[in-house]
PDB file of N, CA and C in Angstrom:
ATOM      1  N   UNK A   5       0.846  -1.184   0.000  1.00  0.00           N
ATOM      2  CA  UNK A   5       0.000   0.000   0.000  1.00  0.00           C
ATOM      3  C   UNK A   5       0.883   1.236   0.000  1.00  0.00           C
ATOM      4  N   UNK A   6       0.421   2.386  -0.809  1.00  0.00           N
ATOM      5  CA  UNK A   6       1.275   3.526  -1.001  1.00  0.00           C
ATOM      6  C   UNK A   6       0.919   4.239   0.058  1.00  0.00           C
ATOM      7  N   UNK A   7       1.798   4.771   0.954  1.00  0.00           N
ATOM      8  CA  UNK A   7       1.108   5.890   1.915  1.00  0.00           C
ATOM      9  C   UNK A   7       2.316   7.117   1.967  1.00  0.00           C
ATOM     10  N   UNK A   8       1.764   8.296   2.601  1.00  0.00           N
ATOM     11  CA  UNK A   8       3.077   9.151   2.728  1.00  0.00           C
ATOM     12  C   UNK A   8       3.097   9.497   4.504  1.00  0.00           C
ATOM     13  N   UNK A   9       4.279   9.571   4.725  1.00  0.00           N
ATOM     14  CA  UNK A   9       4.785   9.801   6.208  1.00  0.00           C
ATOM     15  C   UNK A   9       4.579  10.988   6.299  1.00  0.00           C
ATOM     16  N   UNK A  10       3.610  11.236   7.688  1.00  0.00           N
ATOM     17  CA  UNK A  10       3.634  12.827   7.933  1.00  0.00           C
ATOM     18  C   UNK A  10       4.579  13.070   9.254  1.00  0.00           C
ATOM     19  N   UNK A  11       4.977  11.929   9.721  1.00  0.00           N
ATOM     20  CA  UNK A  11       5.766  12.428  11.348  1.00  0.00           C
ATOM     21  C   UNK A  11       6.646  10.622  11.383  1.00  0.00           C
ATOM     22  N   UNK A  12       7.918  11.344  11.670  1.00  0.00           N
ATOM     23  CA  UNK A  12       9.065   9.804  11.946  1.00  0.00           C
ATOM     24  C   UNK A  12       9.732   9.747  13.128  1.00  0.00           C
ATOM     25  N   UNK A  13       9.493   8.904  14.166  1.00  0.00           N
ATOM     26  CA  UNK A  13      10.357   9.313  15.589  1.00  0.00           C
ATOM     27  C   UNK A  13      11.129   8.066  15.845  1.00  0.00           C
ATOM     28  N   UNK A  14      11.991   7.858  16.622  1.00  0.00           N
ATOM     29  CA  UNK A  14      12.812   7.010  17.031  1.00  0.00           C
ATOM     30  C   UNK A  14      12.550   6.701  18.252  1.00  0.00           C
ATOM     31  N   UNK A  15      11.979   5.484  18.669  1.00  0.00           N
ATOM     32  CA  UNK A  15      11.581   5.014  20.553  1.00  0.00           C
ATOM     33  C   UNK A  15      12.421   4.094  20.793  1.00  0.00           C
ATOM     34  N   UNK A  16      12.675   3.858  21.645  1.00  0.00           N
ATOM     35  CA  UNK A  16      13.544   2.942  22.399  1.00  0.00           C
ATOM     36  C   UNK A  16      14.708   3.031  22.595  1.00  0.00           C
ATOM     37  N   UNK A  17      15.037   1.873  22.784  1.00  0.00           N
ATOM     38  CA  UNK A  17      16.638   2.219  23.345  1.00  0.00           C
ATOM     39  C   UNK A  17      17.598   2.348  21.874  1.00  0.00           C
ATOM     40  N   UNK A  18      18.654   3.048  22.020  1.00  0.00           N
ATOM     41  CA  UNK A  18      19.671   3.186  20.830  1.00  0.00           C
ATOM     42  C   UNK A  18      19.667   2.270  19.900  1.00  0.00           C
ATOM     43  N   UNK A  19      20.277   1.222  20.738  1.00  0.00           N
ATOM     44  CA  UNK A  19      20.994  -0.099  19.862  1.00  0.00           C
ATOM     45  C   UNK A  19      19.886  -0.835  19.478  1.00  0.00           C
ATOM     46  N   UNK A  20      18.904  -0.675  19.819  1.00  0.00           N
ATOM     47  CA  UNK A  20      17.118  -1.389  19.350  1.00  0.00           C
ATOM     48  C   UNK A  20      16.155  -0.819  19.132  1.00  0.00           C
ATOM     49  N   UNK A  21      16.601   0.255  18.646  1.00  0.00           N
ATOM     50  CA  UNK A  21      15.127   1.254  18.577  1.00  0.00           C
ATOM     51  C   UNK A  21      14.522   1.194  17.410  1.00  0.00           C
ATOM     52  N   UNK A  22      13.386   1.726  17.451  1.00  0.00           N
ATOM     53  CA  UNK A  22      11.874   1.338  16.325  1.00  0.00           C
ATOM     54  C   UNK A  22      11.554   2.604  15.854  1.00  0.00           C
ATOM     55  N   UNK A  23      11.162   2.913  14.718  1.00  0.00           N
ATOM     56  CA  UNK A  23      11.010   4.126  14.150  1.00  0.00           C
ATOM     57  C   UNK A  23       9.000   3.952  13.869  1.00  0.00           C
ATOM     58  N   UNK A  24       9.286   4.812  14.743  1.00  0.00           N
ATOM     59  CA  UNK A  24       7.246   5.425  14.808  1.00  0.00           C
ATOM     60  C   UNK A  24       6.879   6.366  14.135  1.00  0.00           C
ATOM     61  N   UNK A  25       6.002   6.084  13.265  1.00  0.00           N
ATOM     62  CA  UNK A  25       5.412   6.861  12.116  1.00  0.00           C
ATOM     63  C   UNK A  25       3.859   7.165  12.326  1.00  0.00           C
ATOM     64  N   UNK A  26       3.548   8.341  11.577  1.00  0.00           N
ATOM     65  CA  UNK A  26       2.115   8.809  11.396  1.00  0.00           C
ATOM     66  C   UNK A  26       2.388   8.599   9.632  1.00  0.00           C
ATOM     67  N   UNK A  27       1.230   7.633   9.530  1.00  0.00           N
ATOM     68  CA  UNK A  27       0.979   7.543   7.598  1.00  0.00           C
ATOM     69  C   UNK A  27      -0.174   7.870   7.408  1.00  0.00           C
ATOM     70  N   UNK A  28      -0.073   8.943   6.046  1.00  0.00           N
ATOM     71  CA  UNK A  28      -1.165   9.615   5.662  1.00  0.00           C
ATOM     72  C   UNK A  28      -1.791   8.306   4.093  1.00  0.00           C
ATOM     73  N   UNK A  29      -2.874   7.504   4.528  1.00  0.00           N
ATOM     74  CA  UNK A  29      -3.581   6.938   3.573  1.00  0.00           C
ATOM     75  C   UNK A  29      -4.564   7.939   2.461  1.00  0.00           C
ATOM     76  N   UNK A  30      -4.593   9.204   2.999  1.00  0.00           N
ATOM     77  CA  UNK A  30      -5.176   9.908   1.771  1.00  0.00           C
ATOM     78  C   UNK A  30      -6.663  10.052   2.768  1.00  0.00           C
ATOM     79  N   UNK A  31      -7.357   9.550   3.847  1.00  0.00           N
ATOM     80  CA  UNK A  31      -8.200   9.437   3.964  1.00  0.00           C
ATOM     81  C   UNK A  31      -8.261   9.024   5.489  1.00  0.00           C
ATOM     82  N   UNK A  32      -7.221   8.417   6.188  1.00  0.00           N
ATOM     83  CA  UNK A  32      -7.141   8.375   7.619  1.00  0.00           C
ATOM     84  C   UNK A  32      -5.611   9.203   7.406  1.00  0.00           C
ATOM     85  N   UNK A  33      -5.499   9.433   8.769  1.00  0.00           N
ATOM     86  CA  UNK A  33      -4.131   8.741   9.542  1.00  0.00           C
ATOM     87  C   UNK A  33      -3.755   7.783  10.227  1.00  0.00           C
ATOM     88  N   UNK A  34      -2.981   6.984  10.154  1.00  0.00           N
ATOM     89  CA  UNK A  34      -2.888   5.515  10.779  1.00  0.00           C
ATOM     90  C   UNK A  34      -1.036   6.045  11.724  1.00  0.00           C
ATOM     91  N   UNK A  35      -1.089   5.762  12.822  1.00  0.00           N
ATOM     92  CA  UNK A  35       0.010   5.219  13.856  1.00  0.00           C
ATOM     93  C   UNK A  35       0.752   3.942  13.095  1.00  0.00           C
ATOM     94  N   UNK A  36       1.703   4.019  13.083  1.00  0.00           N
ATOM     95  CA  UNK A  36       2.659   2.932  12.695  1.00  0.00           C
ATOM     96  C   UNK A  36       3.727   2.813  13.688  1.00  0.00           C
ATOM     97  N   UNK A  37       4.317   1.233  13.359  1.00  0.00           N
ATOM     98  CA  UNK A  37       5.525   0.732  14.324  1.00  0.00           C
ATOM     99  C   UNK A  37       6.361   0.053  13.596  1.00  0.00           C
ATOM    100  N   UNK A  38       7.885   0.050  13.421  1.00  0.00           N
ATOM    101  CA  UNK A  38       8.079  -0.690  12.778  1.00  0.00           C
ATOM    102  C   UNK A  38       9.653  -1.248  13.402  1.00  0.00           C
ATOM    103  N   UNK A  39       9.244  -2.309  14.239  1.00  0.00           N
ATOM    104  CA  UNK A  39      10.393  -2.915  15.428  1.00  0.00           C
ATOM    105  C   UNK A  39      12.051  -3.010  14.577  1.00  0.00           C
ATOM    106  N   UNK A  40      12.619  -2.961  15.216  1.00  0.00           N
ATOM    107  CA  UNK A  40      13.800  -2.898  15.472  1.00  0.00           C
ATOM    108  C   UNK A  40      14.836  -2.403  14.250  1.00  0.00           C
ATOM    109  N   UNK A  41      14.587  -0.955  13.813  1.00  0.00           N
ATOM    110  CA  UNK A  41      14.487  -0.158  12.465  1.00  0.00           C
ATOM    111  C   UNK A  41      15.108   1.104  13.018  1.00  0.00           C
ATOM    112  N   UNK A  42      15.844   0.923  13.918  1.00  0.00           N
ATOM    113  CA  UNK A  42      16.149   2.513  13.932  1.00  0.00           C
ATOM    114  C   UNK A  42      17.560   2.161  13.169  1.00  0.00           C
ATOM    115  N   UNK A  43      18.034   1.627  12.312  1.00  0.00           N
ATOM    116  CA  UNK A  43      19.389   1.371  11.909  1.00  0.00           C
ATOM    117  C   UNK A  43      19.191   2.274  10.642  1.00  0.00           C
ATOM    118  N   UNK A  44      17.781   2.010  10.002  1.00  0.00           N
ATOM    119  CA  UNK A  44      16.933   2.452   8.500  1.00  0.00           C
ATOM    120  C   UNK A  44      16.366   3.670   8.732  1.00  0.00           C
ATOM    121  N   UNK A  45      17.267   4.674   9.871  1.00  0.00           N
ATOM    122  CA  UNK A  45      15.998   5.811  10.153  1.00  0.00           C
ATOM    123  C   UNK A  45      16.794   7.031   8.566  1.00  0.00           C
ATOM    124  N   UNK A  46      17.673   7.263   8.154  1.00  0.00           N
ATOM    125  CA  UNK A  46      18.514   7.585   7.169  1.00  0.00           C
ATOM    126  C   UNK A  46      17.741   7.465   5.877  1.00  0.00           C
ATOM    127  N   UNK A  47      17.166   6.211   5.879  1.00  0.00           N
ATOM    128  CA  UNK A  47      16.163   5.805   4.646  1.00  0.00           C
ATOM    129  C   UNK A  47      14.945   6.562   4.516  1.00  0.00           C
ATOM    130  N   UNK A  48      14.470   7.146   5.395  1.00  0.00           N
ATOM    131  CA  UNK A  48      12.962   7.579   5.572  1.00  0.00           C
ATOM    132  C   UNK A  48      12.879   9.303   5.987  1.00  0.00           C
ATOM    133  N   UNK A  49      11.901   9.861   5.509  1.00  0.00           N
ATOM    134  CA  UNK A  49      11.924  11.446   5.508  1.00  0.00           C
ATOM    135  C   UNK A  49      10.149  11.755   5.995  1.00  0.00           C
ATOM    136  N   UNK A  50      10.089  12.771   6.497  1.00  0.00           N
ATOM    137  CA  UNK A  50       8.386  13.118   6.596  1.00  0.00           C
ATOM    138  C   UNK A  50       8.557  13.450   5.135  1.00  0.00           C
ATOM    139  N   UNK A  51       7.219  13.418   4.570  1.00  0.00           N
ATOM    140  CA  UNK A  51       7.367  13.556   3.094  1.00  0.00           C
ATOM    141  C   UNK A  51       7.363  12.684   1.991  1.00  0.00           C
ATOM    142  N   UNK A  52       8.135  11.522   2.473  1.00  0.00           N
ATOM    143  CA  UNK A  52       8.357  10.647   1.390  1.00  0.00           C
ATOM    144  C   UNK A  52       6.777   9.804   1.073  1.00  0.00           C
ATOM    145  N   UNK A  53       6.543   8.892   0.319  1.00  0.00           N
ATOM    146  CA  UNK A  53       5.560   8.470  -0.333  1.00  0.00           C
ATOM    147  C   UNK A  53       6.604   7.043  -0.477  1.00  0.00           C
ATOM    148  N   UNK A  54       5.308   5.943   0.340  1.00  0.00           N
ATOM    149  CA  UNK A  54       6.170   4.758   0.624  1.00  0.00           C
ATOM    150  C   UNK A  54       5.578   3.886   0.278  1.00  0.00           C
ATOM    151  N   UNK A  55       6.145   2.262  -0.240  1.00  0.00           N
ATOM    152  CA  UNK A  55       4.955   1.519  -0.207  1.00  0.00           C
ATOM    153  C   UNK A  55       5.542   0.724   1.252  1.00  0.00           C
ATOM    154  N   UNK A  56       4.288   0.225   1.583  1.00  0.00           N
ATOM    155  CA  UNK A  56       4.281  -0.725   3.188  1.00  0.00           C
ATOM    156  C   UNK A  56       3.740  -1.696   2.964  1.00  0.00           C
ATOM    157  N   UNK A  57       4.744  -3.160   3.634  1.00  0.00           N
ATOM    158  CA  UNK A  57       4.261  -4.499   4.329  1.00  0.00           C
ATOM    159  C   UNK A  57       3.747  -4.259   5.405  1.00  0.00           C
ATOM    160  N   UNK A  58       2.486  -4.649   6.105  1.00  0.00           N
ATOM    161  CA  UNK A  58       1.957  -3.972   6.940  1.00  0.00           C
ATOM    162  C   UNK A  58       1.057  -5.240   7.977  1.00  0.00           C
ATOM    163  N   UNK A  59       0.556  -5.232   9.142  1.00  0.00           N
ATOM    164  CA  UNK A  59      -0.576  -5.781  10.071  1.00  0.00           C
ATOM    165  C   UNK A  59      -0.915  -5.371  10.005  1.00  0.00           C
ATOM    166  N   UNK A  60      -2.383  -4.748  10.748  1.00  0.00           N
ATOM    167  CA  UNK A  60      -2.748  -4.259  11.777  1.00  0.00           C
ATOM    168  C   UNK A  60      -3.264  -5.173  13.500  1.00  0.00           C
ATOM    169  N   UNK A  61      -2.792  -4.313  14.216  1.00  0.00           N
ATOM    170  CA  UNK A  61      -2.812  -4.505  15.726  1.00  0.00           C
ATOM    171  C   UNK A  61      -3.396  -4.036  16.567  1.00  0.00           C
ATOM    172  N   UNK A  62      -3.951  -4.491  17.748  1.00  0.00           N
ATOM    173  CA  UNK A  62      -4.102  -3.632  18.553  1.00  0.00           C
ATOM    174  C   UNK A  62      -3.291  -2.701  19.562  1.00  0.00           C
ATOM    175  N   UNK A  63      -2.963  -1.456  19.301  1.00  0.00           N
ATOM    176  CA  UNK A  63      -1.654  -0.799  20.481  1.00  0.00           C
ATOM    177  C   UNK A  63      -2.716  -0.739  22.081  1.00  0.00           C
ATOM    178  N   UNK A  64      -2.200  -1.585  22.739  1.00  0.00           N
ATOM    179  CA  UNK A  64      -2.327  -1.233  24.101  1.00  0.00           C
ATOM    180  C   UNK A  64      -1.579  -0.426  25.187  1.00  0.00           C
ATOM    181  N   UNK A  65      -1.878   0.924  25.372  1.00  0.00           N
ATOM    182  CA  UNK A  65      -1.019   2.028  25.785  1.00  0.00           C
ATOM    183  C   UNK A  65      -1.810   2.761  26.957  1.00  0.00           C
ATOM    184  N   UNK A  66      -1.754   2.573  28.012  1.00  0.00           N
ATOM    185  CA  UNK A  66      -2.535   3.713  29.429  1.00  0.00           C
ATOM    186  C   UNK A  66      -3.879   3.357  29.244  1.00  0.00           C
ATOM    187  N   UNK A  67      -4.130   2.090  29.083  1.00  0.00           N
ATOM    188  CA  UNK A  67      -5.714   1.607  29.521  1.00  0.00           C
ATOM    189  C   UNK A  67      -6.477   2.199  28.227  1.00  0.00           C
ATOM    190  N   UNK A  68      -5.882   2.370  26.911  1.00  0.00           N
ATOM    191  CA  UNK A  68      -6.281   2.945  25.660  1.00  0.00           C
ATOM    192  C   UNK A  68      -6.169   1.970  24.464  1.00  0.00           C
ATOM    193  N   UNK A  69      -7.241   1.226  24.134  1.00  0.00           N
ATOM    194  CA  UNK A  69      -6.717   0.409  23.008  1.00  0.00           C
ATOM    195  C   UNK A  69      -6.862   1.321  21.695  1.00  0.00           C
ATOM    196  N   UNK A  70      -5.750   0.708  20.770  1.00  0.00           N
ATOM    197  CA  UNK A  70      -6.364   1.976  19.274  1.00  0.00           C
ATOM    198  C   UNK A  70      -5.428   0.625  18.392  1.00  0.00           C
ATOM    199  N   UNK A  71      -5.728   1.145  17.340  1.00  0.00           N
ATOM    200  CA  UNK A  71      -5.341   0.193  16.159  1.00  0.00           C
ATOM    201  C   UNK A  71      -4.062   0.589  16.030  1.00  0.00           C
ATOM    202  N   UNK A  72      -3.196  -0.042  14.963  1.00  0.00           N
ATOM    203  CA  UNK A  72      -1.950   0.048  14.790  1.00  0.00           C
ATOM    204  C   UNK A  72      -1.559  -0.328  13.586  1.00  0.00           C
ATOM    205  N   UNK A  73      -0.735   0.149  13.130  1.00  0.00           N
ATOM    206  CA  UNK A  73      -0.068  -0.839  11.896  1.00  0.00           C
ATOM    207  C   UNK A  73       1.782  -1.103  12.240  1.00  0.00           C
ATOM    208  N   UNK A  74       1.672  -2.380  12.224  1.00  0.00           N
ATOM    209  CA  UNK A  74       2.936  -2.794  12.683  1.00  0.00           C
ATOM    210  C   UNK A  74       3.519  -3.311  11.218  1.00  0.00           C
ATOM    211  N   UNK A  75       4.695  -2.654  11.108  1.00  0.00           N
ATOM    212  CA  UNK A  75       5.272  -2.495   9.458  1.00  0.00           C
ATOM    213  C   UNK A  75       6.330  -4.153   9.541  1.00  0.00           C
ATOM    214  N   UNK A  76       5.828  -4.500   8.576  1.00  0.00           N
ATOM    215  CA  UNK A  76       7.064  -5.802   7.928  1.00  0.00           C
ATOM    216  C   UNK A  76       8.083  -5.476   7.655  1.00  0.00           C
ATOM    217  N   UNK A  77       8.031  -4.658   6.217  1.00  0.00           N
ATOM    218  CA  UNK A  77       9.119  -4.004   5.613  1.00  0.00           C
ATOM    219  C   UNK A  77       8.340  -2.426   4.847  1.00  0.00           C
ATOM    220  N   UNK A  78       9.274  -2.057   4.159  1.00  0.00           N
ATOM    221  CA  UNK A  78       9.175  -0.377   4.174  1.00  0.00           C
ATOM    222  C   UNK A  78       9.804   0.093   3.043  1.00  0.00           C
ATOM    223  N   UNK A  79      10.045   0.954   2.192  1.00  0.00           N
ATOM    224  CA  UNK A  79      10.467   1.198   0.861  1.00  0.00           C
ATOM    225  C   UNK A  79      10.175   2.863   0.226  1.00  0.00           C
ATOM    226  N   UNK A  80      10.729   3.614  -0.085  1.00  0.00           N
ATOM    227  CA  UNK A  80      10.001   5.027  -0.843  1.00  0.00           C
ATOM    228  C   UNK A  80      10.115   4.124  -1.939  1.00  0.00           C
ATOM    229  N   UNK A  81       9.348   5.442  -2.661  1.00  0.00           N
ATOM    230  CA  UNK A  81       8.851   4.967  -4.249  1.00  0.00           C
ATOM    231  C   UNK A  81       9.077   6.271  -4.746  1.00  0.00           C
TER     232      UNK A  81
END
């Protein structure tokens, strides 16, 4: 699926960290996760237009469930 990144952050610890995204589908915004990717943060820009391997999940966060998309793999186009 083509989406474009509106926001890219880095969580966790250094040597294992996950790069957290807001993807704009044209029609939502969807929360993204994509585990142990902070090595690939160089690869990725707010802006870019990506295609995504993708789940969706449930994020369980402060007694808040919300959906998720937990990324496979990741790519601009």
């Amino acid at each position: 699926k083509k989406l474009v990144i509106k926001v890219m952050d880095i969580v966790g610890q250094k040597e294992s960290g996950h790069l957290k995204f807001t993807l704009d589908s044209g029609k939502n915004l969807w929360p993204a996760i994509f585990w142990n990717s902070s090595d690939r943060v160089k690869e990725f820009a707010a802006g870019d237009r990506v295609n995504v391997i993708f789940r969706i999940e449930n994020n369980f966060f402060r007694n808040k469930v919300t959906p998720q998309l937990v990324i496979q793999d990741m790519e601009r186009v």
